[in-house]
Amino acid sequence: MKYTRMPIEIESPEEYGYEKIQYNLSESSITDQTLGSLGLQIPDLTLLYNEHKGSTALRSLIVKDHADLTHNDVLITSGAAGALFIISSSQLTPADHLVVVRPNYATNLETPRAIGCEITFIDLSFDSGFQIDMAAVEAAIKPTTKILSITTPHNPTGTIVTRGTMDRLVALTRERGVILLVDETYAGISYQGRLPIAASLGDHVISVSSLSKSFGIPGIRIGWIINKNPRLQETFLAAKEQISISGSVLDEWIAEQVLTRQDEILTATTKDMDQRRQIVADWVRKEGDLVEWVKPEGGVVCFPRLKKEPAGGLDAFYRRLLHQYGTYVGPGHWFEQPDTFMRIGYGWPSVEELKRGLEGISLALREGH
């Protein structure tokens, strides 16, 4: 495999330096939590090799209230990134073909590229509300297609696949003998009601998620794969064992405590994020001559588009935005899109920082006009 660093990681705020950023609107999660904010004090745990699949208690909490899934269908991984790596590296070869919806989180693109498989992109269109073109998906699948990869709620647009579209994707991939990979990392925050876990809809469907985004605890590196096919799960477990054997006892204990309160946490978080989403909606409406967006229906990110080129060009705009107005966003090239798009994360900064960051974007756009 040939690895290349991803722009989204090279230019990430933690690599650039948090101390250099005043208003950080580039993050893709809610505010980072602490042990104190979660009300947790770590007990005297035995630091042994944990269950290789992840603790039974944790795996059970992940699929609680889902009658079609059990803890045996869950494998704990090192974040969603670890889950996606395991799936790609175990299922794809240079002889295989992948169909992937784009824009997308970089790992969904770069690991298959490192493997060297053939990739067909289904590019989402702003003008169609970033919804999946089913005819394009159907036309892209060929005899060598191994995986169709989608994301919902979508990163970076915040759009959600409808239940009707999901059912059609499940039926199409089942008929064509293709794995349907659904990155559900933002599923915990949905403003119009949640879809069922995709893996519950068929044993050829794989769901991936984590505690990083909706719960604000990326530092414990807890993600998971859900799939009802025992043969696939055995392969994924073999990959995990060769990478790390098992997970961290500390991380999994924290995850168990958080997921015991998941309904309470997500209800409060979704209410807060909806209010923040409205702040961004008000800003877009106010700056309607400069920016436009597709209003997100889930997650904590959106992907506005500039309606006209800023004074001095896009590079000058982003430099101005950061160095004069202290505001950091995720430019479109993080997602292989033009820099007329930017990802704005409205869940991580404080409300006041969010408002000031949006004001900074306005000032940087209007300067020179």
Tab-separated table of C-alpha atoms in Angstrom:
chain	number	residue	atom	x	y	z
A	1	MET	CA	0.000	0.000	0.000
A	2	LYS	CA	1.223	3.470	-0.884
A	3	TYR	CA	0.263	6.044	1.727
A	4	THR	CA	-0.125	9.765	1.076
A	5	ARG	CA	-0.950	12.295	3.791
A	6	MET	CA	-4.401	13.794	3.438
A	7	PRO	CA	-4.781	17.596	3.156
A	8	ILE	CA	-7.544	17.530	5.780
A	9	GLU	CA	-5.004	16.085	8.243
A	10	ILE	CA	-1.977	18.119	7.147
A	11	GLU	CA	-4.004	21.328	7.562
A	12	SER	CA	-6.037	20.194	10.574
A	13	PRO	CA	-6.224	22.686	13.470
A	14	GLU	CA	-4.272	20.374	15.768
A	15	GLU	CA	-1.443	20.245	13.207
A	16	TYR	CA	-1.602	23.958	12.391
A	17	GLY	CA	-1.745	24.862	16.097
A	18	TYR	CA	-4.848	25.638	18.128
A	19	GLU	CA	-3.068	28.584	19.705
A	20	LYS	CA	-2.852	30.310	16.291
A	21	ILE	CA	-6.638	30.228	15.773
A	22	GLN	CA	-9.075	32.598	17.440
A	23	TYR	CA	-12.377	31.313	16.025
A	24	ASN	CA	-12.121	27.654	15.066
A	25	LEU	CA	-14.988	26.785	12.707
A	26	SER	CA	-13.077	23.940	11.051
A	27	GLU	CA	-13.871	21.178	13.559
A	28	SER	CA	-16.250	18.378	12.675
A	29	SER	CA	-17.496	17.432	16.138
A	30	ILE	CA	-19.220	18.967	19.117
A	31	THR	CA	-17.050	20.613	21.776
A	32	ASP	CA	-14.366	18.269	23.120
A	33	GLN	CA	-15.484	16.858	26.451
A	34	THR	CA	-13.435	16.222	29.590
A	35	LEU	CA	-13.731	13.519	32.213
A	36	GLY	CA	-15.107	16.206	34.528
A	37	SER	CA	-17.736	17.435	32.074
A	38	LEU	CA	-18.878	13.834	31.693
A	39	GLY	CA	-18.959	13.363	35.472
A	40	LEU	CA	-16.443	10.518	35.313
A	41	GLN	CA	-13.643	9.423	37.608
A	42	ILE	CA	-11.659	6.450	36.360
A	43	PRO	CA	-11.641	3.563	38.871
A	44	ASP	CA	-8.775	1.180	39.592
A	45	LEU	CA	-9.124	-0.810	36.384
A	46	THR	CA	-7.088	-3.894	35.597
A	47	LEU	CA	-5.048	-3.076	32.490
A	48	LEU	CA	-5.348	-6.439	30.782
A	49	TYR	CA	-5.950	-7.557	27.218
A	50	ASN	CA	-9.631	-6.855	26.720
A	51	GLU	CA	-12.083	-8.996	24.751
A	52	HIS	CA	-10.754	-8.846	21.218
A	53	LYS	CA	-14.121	-7.839	19.745
A	54	GLY	CA	-14.545	-5.218	22.482
A	55	SER	CA	-16.323	-5.567	25.796
A	56	THR	CA	-19.682	-7.315	25.617
A	57	ALA	CA	-21.276	-4.542	27.669
A	58	LEU	CA	-20.077	-1.862	25.244
A	59	ARG	CA	-21.141	-3.784	22.158
A	60	SER	CA	-24.567	-4.374	23.673
A	61	LEU	CA	-25.037	-0.669	24.415
A	62	ILE	CA	-24.235	0.238	20.809
A	63	VAL	CA	-27.143	-1.816	19.446
A	64	LYS	CA	-29.589	-1.422	22.309
A	65	ASP	CA	-33.186	-0.902	21.138
A	66	HIS	CA	-32.362	-2.478	17.769
A	67	ALA	CA	-34.177	-5.812	17.708
A	68	ASP	CA	-32.471	-6.976	14.494
A	69	LEU	CA	-28.951	-6.561	15.920
A	70	THR	CA	-27.017	-8.126	18.821
A	71	HIS	CA	-23.623	-7.528	20.403
A	72	ASN	CA	-22.265	-10.339	18.196
A	73	ASP	CA	-22.787	-8.063	15.186
A	74	VAL	CA	-20.470	-5.361	16.605
A	75	LEU	CA	-16.682	-5.034	16.487
A	76	ILE	CA	-15.007	-2.210	18.438
A	77	THR	CA	-12.277	-0.386	16.508
A	78	SER	CA	-9.888	2.524	16.935
A	79	GLY	CA	-12.344	5.227	15.908
A	80	ALA	CA	-14.348	5.217	12.685
A	81	ALA	CA	-11.053	5.751	10.844
A	82	GLY	CA	-9.820	2.402	12.164
A	83	ALA	CA	-13.073	0.764	11.113
A	84	LEU	CA	-12.827	2.153	7.577
A	85	PHE	CA	-9.198	1.052	7.308
A	86	ILE	CA	-10.057	-2.488	8.386
A	87	ILE	CA	-12.909	-2.723	5.894
A	88	SER	CA	-10.967	-1.343	2.924
A	89	SER	CA	-7.768	-3.284	3.609
A	90	SER	CA	-9.597	-6.579	4.130
A	91	GLN	CA	-12.109	-6.299	1.284
A	92	LEU	CA	-10.405	-4.400	-1.540
A	93	THR	CA	-7.541	-5.458	-3.801
A	94	PRO	CA	-6.050	-3.805	-6.896
A	95	ALA	CA	-8.355	-6.048	-8.971
A	96	ASP	CA	-11.516	-4.708	-7.307
A	97	HIS	CA	-13.728	-1.743	-8.092
A	98	LEU	CA	-15.157	0.726	-5.559
A	99	VAL	CA	-18.023	3.156	-6.058
A	100	VAL	CA	-17.836	6.037	-3.589
A	101	VAL	CA	-20.009	9.095	-3.112
A	102	ARG	CA	-18.041	12.355	-3.124
A	103	PRO	CA	-17.434	14.766	-1.381
A	104	ASN	CA	-16.608	12.503	1.481
A	105	TYR	CA	-14.366	12.118	4.497
A	106	ALA	CA	-10.845	11.629	3.175
A	107	THR	CA	-10.273	8.158	4.671
A	108	ASN	CA	-13.132	6.823	2.544
A	109	LEU	CA	-11.084	7.876	-0.497
A	110	GLU	CA	-7.410	7.650	0.428
A	111	THR	CA	-7.231	4.127	1.869
A	112	PRO	CA	-8.751	2.606	-1.300
A	113	ARG	CA	-6.308	4.704	-3.327
A	114	ALA	CA	-3.420	3.333	-1.237
A	115	ILE	CA	-4.650	-0.183	-2.005
A	116	GLY	CA	-4.714	0.640	-5.711
A	117	CYS	CA	-8.245	-0.440	-6.560
A	118	GLU	CA	-10.280	1.145	-9.337
A	119	ILE	CA	-12.580	3.900	-8.044
A	120	THR	CA	-15.646	5.484	-9.604
A	121	PHE	CA	-16.889	8.662	-7.925
A	122	ILE	CA	-20.524	9.648	-7.700
A	123	ASP	CA	-20.239	13.406	-7.265
A	124	LEU	CA	-23.004	15.070	-5.294
A	125	SER	CA	-24.360	18.302	-6.726
A	126	PHE	CA	-25.193	21.462	-4.819
A	127	ASP	CA	-28.022	22.115	-7.279
A	128	SER	CA	-29.666	18.767	-6.429
A	129	GLY	CA	-29.381	19.366	-2.700
A	130	PHE	CA	-26.414	16.972	-2.374
A	131	GLN	CA	-28.753	13.998	-2.784
A	132	ILE	CA	-27.523	10.717	-4.276
A	133	ASP	CA	-28.286	10.181	-7.964
A	134	MET	CA	-29.576	6.601	-8.003
A	135	ALA	CA	-29.315	6.319	-11.795
A	136	ALA	CA	-25.629	7.293	-11.594
A	137	VAL	CA	-25.002	4.738	-8.854
A	138	GLU	CA	-26.699	1.962	-10.811
A	139	ALA	CA	-24.752	2.816	-13.966
A	140	ALA	CA	-21.438	2.851	-12.056
A	141	ILE	CA	-21.706	-0.690	-10.677
A	142	LYS	CA	-19.883	-3.301	-12.752
A	143	PRO	CA	-18.996	-7.003	-12.310
A	144	THR	CA	-15.794	-6.162	-10.395
A	145	THR	CA	-17.505	-3.757	-7.978
A	146	LYS	CA	-16.882	-4.892	-4.406
A	147	ILE	CA	-18.144	-1.962	-2.304
A	148	LEU	CA	-20.519	0.985	-2.638
A	149	SER	CA	-19.518	3.589	-0.032
A	150	ILE	CA	-21.895	6.283	1.220
A	151	THR	CA	-22.172	8.577	4.238
A	152	THR	CA	-25.291	9.666	6.132
A	153	PRO	CA	-25.620	12.133	7.763
A	154	HIS	CA	-23.166	13.362	5.188
A	155	ASN	CA	-19.761	14.880	5.869
A	156	PRO	CA	-19.277	17.717	4.940
A	157	THR	CA	-22.791	18.775	3.835
A	158	GLY	CA	-24.936	17.531	6.736
A	159	THR	CA	-27.517	16.099	4.330
A	160	ILE	CA	-29.295	12.825	5.097
A	161	VAL	CA	-30.172	9.951	2.771
A	162	THR	CA	-33.930	9.428	2.792
A	163	ARG	CA	-35.352	6.100	3.920
A	164	GLY	CA	-36.630	5.500	0.392
A	165	THR	CA	-33.180	6.027	-1.112
A	166	MET	CA	-31.578	3.846	1.558
A	167	ASP	CA	-33.990	1.001	0.811
A	168	ARG	CA	-33.216	1.309	-2.906
A	169	LEU	CA	-29.472	1.231	-2.225
A	170	VAL	CA	-29.846	-1.840	-0.022
A	171	ALA	CA	-31.913	-3.632	-2.687
A	172	LEU	CA	-29.569	-2.637	-5.530
A	173	THR	CA	-26.408	-3.778	-3.768
A	174	ARG	CA	-28.033	-7.035	-2.648
A	175	GLU	CA	-29.105	-7.746	-6.227
A	176	ARG	CA	-25.650	-6.950	-7.645
A	177	GLY	CA	-23.689	-8.816	-4.946
A	178	VAL	CA	-22.012	-5.643	-3.670
A	179	ILE	CA	-21.213	-4.637	-0.091
A	180	LEU	CA	-22.981	-1.437	0.982
A	181	LEU	CA	-20.727	0.522	3.355
A	182	VAL	CA	-22.546	3.237	5.289
A	183	ASP	CA	-20.494	5.694	7.342
A	184	GLU	CA	-22.939	6.732	10.085
A	185	THR	CA	-20.521	8.723	12.229
A	186	TYR	CA	-23.006	11.583	12.659
A	187	ALA	CA	-26.114	9.444	13.131
A	188	GLY	CA	-26.478	10.486	16.769
A	189	ILE	CA	-27.537	14.017	15.755
A	190	SER	CA	-30.485	14.177	13.367
A	191	TYR	CA	-33.009	17.005	13.238
A	192	GLN	CA	-35.813	15.129	11.456
A	193	GLY	CA	-35.634	11.696	13.091
A	194	ARG	CA	-33.036	8.955	12.698
A	195	LEU	CA	-32.843	6.193	10.126
A	196	PRO	CA	-32.387	2.661	11.462
A	197	ILE	CA	-28.813	1.431	11.702
A	198	ALA	CA	-28.110	0.535	8.081
A	199	ALA	CA	-26.535	-2.812	8.976
A	200	SER	CA	-29.918	-3.956	10.304
A	201	LEU	CA	-31.281	-3.834	6.726
A	202	GLY	CA	-29.178	-6.671	5.288
A	203	ASP	CA	-26.192	-8.886	6.009
A	204	HIS	CA	-24.339	-7.331	3.043
A	205	VAL	CA	-24.601	-3.888	4.686
A	206	ILE	CA	-21.828	-2.554	6.939
A	207	SER	CA	-22.355	0.355	9.330
A	208	VAL	CA	-19.454	2.365	10.737
A	209	SER	CA	-19.678	4.911	13.534
A	210	SER	CA	-17.855	6.283	16.568
A	211	LEU	CA	-18.097	8.422	19.691
A	212	SER	CA	-15.878	11.141	18.228
A	213	LYS	CA	-18.361	13.501	16.548
A	214	SER	CA	-21.778	13.408	18.239
A	215	PHE	CA	-20.358	12.808	21.725
A	216	GLY	CA	-17.257	15.005	21.506
A	217	ILE	CA	-14.757	12.426	22.744
A	218	PRO	CA	-12.388	11.716	19.818
A	219	GLY	CA	-9.517	11.340	22.280
A	220	ILE	CA	-10.650	7.914	23.464
A	221	ARG	CA	-10.559	6.476	19.897
A	222	ILE	CA	-13.695	4.367	20.081
A	223	GLY	CA	-15.446	3.403	16.870
A	224	TRP	CA	-17.162	0.292	15.584
A	225	ILE	CA	-18.197	-1.890	12.693
A	226	ILE	CA	-21.703	-3.371	12.662
A	227	ASN	CA	-22.471	-6.225	10.275
A	228	LYS	CA	-24.657	-9.331	10.506
A	229	ASN	CA	-22.504	-11.573	8.296
A	230	PRO	CA	-20.386	-13.827	10.599
A	231	ARG	CA	-17.833	-14.501	7.836
A	232	LEU	CA	-17.204	-10.800	7.296
A	233	GLN	CA	-17.029	-10.132	11.027
A	234	GLU	CA	-14.474	-12.913	11.454
A	235	THR	CA	-12.326	-11.275	8.764
A	236	PHE	CA	-12.652	-7.852	10.402
A	237	LEU	CA	-11.710	-9.353	13.781
A	238	ALA	CA	-8.639	-11.014	12.232
A	239	ALA	CA	-7.568	-7.629	10.856
A	240	LYS	CA	-8.063	-5.933	14.223
A	241	GLU	CA	-6.066	-8.634	16.007
A	242	GLN	CA	-3.165	-8.127	13.623
A	243	ILE	CA	-3.304	-4.343	14.118
A	244	SER	CA	-3.842	-4.040	17.870
A	245	ILE	CA	-5.078	-7.412	19.267
A	246	SER	CA	-7.683	-5.668	21.411
A	247	GLY	CA	-8.804	-2.201	22.377
A	248	SER	CA	-7.959	-0.018	25.368
A	249	VAL	CA	-9.577	-0.972	28.669
A	250	LEU	CA	-9.619	2.706	29.693
A	251	ASP	CA	-11.216	3.847	26.453
A	252	GLU	CA	-13.872	1.158	26.509
A	253	TRP	CA	-14.764	1.854	30.152
A	254	ILE	CA	-15.320	5.547	29.367
A	255	ALA	CA	-17.379	4.598	26.315
A	256	GLU	CA	-19.588	2.315	28.405
A	257	GLN	CA	-20.307	5.087	30.905
A	258	VAL	CA	-21.183	7.534	28.122
A	259	LEU	CA	-23.401	5.132	26.193
A	260	THR	CA	-25.286	4.202	29.361
A	261	ARG	CA	-26.569	7.814	29.183
A	262	GLN	CA	-26.675	8.101	25.383
A	263	ASP	CA	-30.382	8.979	25.075
A	264	GLU	CA	-30.083	11.782	27.628
A	265	ILE	CA	-26.845	13.092	26.108
A	266	LEU	CA	-27.997	13.018	22.495
A	267	THR	CA	-31.366	14.619	23.241
A	268	ALA	CA	-29.665	17.587	24.900
A	269	THR	CA	-26.923	17.774	22.271
A	270	THR	CA	-29.340	17.690	19.339
A	271	LYS	CA	-31.380	20.523	20.852
A	272	ASP	CA	-28.223	22.603	21.308
A	273	MET	CA	-26.948	21.837	17.796
A	274	ASP	CA	-30.309	22.752	16.264
A	275	GLN	CA	-30.086	26.179	17.898
A	276	ARG	CA	-26.560	26.618	16.560
A	277	ARG	CA	-27.707	25.504	13.109
A	278	GLN	CA	-30.243	28.316	13.258
A	279	ILE	CA	-27.453	30.811	13.965
A	280	VAL	CA	-25.754	29.696	10.750
A	281	ALA	CA	-29.086	29.799	8.872
A	282	ASP	CA	-29.630	33.387	10.008
A	283	TRP	CA	-26.112	34.300	8.863
A	284	VAL	CA	-26.618	32.682	5.440
A	285	ARG	CA	-29.888	34.562	5.016
A	286	LYS	CA	-28.234	37.845	6.003
A	287	GLU	CA	-25.306	37.278	3.631
A	288	GLY	CA	-27.424	35.846	0.831
A	289	ASP	CA	-25.681	37.960	-1.818
A	290	LEU	CA	-22.362	36.316	-0.885
A	291	VAL	CA	-23.066	32.725	0.231
A	292	GLU	CA	-25.604	29.949	-0.268
A	293	TRP	CA	-26.041	26.534	1.336
A	294	VAL	CA	-28.029	23.351	1.530
A	295	LYS	CA	-29.379	23.357	5.073
A	296	PRO	CA	-27.997	20.367	6.992
A	297	GLU	CA	-30.432	17.837	8.458
A	298	GLY	CA	-27.941	15.999	10.665
A	299	GLY	CA	-24.516	16.257	12.245
A	300	VAL	CA	-22.710	19.470	13.139
A	301	VAL	CA	-21.212	20.607	9.829
A	302	CYS	CA	-22.422	22.374	6.707
A	303	PHE	CA	-20.885	23.144	3.323
A	304	PRO	CA	-21.756	26.678	2.129
A	305	ARG	CA	-20.747	27.884	-1.326
A	306	LEU	CA	-19.450	31.341	-2.206
A	307	LYS	CA	-21.590	33.002	-4.865
A	308	LYS	CA	-18.798	35.217	-6.213
A	309	GLU	CA	-15.009	35.155	-6.072
A	310	PRO	CA	-13.641	37.258	-3.199
A	311	ALA	CA	-11.356	40.210	-3.839
A	312	GLY	CA	-7.839	39.009	-4.672
A	313	GLY	CA	-8.982	35.440	-5.301
A	314	LEU	CA	-9.700	32.457	-3.059
A	315	ASP	CA	-6.185	31.977	-1.652
A	316	ALA	CA	-6.092	35.625	-0.575
A	317	PHE	CA	-9.540	35.277	0.981
A	318	TYR	CA	-8.545	32.291	3.138
A	319	ARG	CA	-5.326	34.000	4.230
A	320	ARG	CA	-7.275	37.159	5.082
A	321	LEU	CA	-9.885	35.153	6.951
A	322	LEU	CA	-7.280	33.500	9.157
A	323	HIS	CA	-4.634	36.152	9.626
A	324	GLN	CA	-6.805	39.280	9.801
A	325	TYR	CA	-10.012	37.867	11.261
A	326	GLY	CA	-8.691	34.870	13.232
A	327	THR	CA	-11.185	32.439	11.688
A	328	TYR	CA	-10.344	28.918	10.483
A	329	VAL	CA	-12.685	26.887	8.265
A	330	GLY	CA	-12.323	23.722	6.169
A	331	PRO	CA	-11.749	24.767	2.535
A	332	GLY	CA	-13.266	22.690	-0.233
A	333	HIS	CA	-9.995	21.037	-1.260
A	334	TRP	CA	-10.100	19.045	1.989
A	335	PHE	CA	-12.894	17.135	0.241
A	336	GLU	CA	-11.603	17.295	-3.354
A	337	GLN	CA	-14.022	20.133	-4.080
A	338	PRO	CA	-13.393	23.713	-5.252
A	339	ASP	CA	-12.411	26.202	-2.550
A	340	THR	CA	-15.564	28.151	-3.349
A	341	PHE	CA	-17.004	25.652	-0.843
A	342	MET	CA	-16.037	25.665	2.813
A	343	ARG	CA	-16.961	23.338	5.655
A	344	ILE	CA	-18.198	25.183	8.702
A	345	GLY	CA	-18.412	23.243	11.941
A	346	TYR	CA	-20.969	24.854	14.233
A	347	GLY	CA	-20.774	22.347	17.084
A	348	TRP	CA	-17.232	22.754	18.415
A	349	PRO	CA	-16.793	26.486	19.128
A	350	SER	CA	-18.748	28.318	21.809
A	351	VAL	CA	-21.850	30.120	20.558
A	352	GLU	CA	-20.038	33.454	20.859
A	353	GLU	CA	-17.019	32.112	18.945
A	354	LEU	CA	-19.351	30.756	16.263
A	355	LYS	CA	-21.001	34.151	15.826
A	356	ARG	CA	-17.670	35.974	15.725
A	357	GLY	CA	-16.249	33.453	13.267
A	358	LEU	CA	-19.219	33.903	10.940
A	359	GLU	CA	-18.769	37.663	11.229
A	360	GLY	CA	-15.113	37.167	10.292
A	361	ILE	CA	-16.144	35.301	7.124
A	362	SER	CA	-18.455	38.174	6.203
A	363	LEU	CA	-15.741	40.773	6.735
A	364	ALA	CA	-13.150	38.772	4.789
A	365	LEU	CA	-15.609	38.321	1.902
A	366	ARG	CA	-16.646	41.968	1.767
A	367	GLU	CA	-13.149	43.377	2.026
A	368	GLY	CA	-12.160	44.938	-1.300
A	369	HIS	CA	-15.712	45.004	-2.686
